[in-house]
Every structure is written in C-alpha cells, then in structure tokens.
mmCIF file of C-alpha atoms in Angstrom:
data_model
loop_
_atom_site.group_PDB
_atom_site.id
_atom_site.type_symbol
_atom_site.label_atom_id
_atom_site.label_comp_id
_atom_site.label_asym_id
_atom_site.label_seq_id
_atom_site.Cartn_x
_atom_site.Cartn_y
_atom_site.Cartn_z
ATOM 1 C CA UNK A 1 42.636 102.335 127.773
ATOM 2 C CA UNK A 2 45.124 101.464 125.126
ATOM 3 C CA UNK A 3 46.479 103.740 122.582
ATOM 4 C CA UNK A 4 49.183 103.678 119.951
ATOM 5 C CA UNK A 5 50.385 107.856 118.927
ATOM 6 C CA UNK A 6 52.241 107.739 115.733
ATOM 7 C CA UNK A 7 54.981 110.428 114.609
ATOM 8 C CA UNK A 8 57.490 111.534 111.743
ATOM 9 C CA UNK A 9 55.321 111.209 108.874
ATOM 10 C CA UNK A 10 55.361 114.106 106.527
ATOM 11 C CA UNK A 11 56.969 115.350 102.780
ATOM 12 C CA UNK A 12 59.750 113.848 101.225
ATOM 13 C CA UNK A 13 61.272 113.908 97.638
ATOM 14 C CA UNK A 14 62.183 110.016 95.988
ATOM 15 C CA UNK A 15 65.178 108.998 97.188
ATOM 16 C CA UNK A 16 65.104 110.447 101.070
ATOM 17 C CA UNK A 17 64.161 108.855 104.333
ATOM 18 C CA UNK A 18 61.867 109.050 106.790
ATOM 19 C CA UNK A 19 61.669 107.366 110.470
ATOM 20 C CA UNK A 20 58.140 106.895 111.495
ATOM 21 C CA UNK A 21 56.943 105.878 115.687
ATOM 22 C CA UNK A 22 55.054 104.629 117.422
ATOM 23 C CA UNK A 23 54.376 105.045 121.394
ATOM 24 C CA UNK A 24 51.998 102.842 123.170
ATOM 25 C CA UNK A 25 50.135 103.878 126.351
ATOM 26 C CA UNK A 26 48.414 101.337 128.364
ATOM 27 C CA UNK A 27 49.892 98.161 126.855
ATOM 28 C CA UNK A 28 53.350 97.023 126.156
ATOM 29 C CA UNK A 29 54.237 96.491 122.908
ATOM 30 C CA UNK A 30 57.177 93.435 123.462
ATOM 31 C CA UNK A 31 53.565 91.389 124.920
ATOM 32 C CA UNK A 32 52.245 90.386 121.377
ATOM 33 C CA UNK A 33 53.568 91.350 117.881
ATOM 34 C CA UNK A 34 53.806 94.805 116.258
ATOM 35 C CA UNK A 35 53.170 95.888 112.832
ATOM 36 C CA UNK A 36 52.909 98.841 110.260
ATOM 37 C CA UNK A 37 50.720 98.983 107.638
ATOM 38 C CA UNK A 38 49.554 100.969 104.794
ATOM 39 C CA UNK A 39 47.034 102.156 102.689
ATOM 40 C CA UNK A 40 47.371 104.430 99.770
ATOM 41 C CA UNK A 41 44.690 106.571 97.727
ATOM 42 C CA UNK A 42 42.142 104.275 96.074
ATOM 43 C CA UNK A 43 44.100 100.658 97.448
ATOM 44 C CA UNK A 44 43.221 98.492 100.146
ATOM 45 C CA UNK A 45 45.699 98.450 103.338
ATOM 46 C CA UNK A 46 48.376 97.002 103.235
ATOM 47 C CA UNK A 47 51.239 94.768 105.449
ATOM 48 C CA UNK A 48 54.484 96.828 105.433
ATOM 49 C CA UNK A 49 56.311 95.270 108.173
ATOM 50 C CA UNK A 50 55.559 92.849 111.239
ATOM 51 C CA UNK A 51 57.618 92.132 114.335
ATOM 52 C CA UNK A 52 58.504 89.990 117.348
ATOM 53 C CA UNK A 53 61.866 89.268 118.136
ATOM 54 C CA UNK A 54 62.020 85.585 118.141
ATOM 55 C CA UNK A 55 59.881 84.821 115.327
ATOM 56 C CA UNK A 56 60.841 85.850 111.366
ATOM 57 C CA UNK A 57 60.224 89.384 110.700
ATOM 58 C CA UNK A 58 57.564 90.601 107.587
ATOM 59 C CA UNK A 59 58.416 92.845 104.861
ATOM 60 C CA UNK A 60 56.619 93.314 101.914
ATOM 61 C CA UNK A 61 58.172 93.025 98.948
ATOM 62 C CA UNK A 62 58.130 95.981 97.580
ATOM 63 C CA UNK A 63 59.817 97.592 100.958
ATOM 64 C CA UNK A 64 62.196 95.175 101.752
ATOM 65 C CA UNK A 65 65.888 96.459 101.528
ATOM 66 C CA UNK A 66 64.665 99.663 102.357
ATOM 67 C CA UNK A 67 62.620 99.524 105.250
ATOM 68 C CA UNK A 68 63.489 98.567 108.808
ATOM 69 C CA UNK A 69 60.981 97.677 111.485
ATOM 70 C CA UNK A 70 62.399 97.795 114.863
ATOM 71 C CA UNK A 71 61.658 98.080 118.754
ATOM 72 C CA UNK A 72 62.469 99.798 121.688
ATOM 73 C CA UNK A 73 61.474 98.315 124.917
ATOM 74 C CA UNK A 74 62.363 100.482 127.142
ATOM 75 C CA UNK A 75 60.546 103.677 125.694
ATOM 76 C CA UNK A 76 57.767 101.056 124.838
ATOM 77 C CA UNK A 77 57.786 102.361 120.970
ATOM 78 C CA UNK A 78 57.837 100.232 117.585
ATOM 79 C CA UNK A 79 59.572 102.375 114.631
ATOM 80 C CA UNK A 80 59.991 102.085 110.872
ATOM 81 C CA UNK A 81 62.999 103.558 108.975
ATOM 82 C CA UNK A 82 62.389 103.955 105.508
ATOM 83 C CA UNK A 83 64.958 104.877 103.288
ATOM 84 C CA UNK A 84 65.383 105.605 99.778
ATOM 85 C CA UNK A 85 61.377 106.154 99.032
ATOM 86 C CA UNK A 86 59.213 105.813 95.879
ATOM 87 C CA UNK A 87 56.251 107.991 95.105
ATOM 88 C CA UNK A 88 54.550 104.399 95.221
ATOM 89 C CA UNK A 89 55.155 104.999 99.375
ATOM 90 C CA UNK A 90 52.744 107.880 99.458
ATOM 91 C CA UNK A 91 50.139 106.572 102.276
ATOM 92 C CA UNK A 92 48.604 106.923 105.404
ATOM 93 C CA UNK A 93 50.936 104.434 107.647
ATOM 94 C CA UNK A 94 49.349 102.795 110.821
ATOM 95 C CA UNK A 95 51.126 101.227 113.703
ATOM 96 C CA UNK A 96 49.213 98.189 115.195
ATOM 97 C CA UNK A 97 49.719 95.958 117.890
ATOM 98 C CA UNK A 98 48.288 92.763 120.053
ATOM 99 C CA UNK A 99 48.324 89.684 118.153
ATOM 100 C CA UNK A 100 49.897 86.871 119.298
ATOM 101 C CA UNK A 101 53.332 85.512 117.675
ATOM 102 C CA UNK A 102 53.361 82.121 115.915
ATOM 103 C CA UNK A 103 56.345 80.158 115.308
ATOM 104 C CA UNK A 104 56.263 81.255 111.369
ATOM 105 C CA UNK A 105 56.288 84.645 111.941
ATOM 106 C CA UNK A 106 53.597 87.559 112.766
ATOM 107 C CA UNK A 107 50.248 87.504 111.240
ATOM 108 C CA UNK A 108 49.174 89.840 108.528
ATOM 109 C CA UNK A 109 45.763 89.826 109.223
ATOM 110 C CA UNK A 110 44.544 92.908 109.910
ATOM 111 C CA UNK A 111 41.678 92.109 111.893
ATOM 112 C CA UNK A 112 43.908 89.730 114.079
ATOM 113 C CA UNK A 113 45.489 93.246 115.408
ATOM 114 C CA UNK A 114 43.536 94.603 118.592
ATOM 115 C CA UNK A 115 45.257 98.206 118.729
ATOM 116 C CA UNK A 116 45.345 100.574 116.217
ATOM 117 C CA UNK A 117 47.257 104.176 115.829
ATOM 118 C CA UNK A 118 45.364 106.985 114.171
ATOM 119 C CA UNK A 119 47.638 106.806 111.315
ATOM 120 C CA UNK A 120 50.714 109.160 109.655
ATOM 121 C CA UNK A 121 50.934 110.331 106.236
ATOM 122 C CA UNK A 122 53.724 110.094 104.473
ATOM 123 C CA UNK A 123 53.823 111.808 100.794
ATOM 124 C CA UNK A 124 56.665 110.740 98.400
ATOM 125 C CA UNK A 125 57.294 113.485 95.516
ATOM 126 C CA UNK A 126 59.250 112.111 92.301
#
C-alpha cells in the first residue's frame, strides 16, 4: 500500500519561510515524477511545483523565485522550501506522486498523479 505523510506546514507571518515534506512508504518517489500542489479557500487546486531530475522543473508563476522543489533519494522524501510568503500562500499543500516524466517536463494534471498525501496547511498572516 502506498502512502505519501506530509510535514512542516503550520503559521507564518509574510515574509518568513517554511520547508514542507514529504515521505513515501511503499513506492519510491525518483520512479515517476513528484509534485506539490495547492488549493486555497474557495479556489480550485492548484500546480505549485513538479519534479524529475532530467526533465524541466514546474513552478507556478506566482511561486517561482521563492519556492524550491527538491528530492532526496536516499530518505525517499520530495520537499518544498518556500521562502518569503504572501498571505496569497495560505492553503492546504499536497504532495503527489506517480506520473510518468515526458521530455517537456512533468505533467500538471492532477488526475495523471496516482498517489496522494493527506495534505498540510500552511497559513500566511500579513
């Protein structure tokens, strides 16, 4: 049984960081792409970050310069380091895993994703 355990959300004022992970059990995460997504009170989810590490990496636009999507092989664990956040970060993050790379990059899709963390909130006061 696969699952993905995300950690280090929590309360933050603008401006400070956070480091969010995630651990999978029963699958390894350097297989198939990784990603972290997003949704925030009343919005659809959203595609923070994708990675595999021979294809381009994702950001969205509105995170890139200040987040960084990276992995760690040998604990098996994809993390995000986000740094000077908005109150517009305020969500519920998710860690997903198990799509397949493409040349171009990592899909967005979220349906495309097979595993799925329960999800971290993160709250962003101004």
């Amino acid at each position: 049984q696969v699952q993905l355990v995300e950690s280090g959300g929590g309360s933050v004022q603008a401006g400070g960081s956070l480091k969010l992970s995630c651990a999978a059990f029963g699958y390894t995460l350097y297989w198939n792409c990784v990603g972290w997504f997003r949704q925030a009170p009343g919005k659809e989810r959203e595609a923070v970050a994708t990675f595999y590490p021979t294809v381009p990496t994702y950001y969205a636009d509105s995170v890139k310069g200040r987040f960084t999507i990276s992995q760690d092989n040998a604990k098996n664990t994809v993390s995000l380091q986000m740094s000077n956040l908005k109150p517009e970060d305020t969500a519920i993050y998710y860690c997903a895993a198990g799509e397949a790379p493409w040349v171009g990059g990592c899909t967005r899709v979220q349906s495309r994703y097979n595993y799925w963390g329960q999800g971290t909130q993160v709250t962003v006061s101004s």
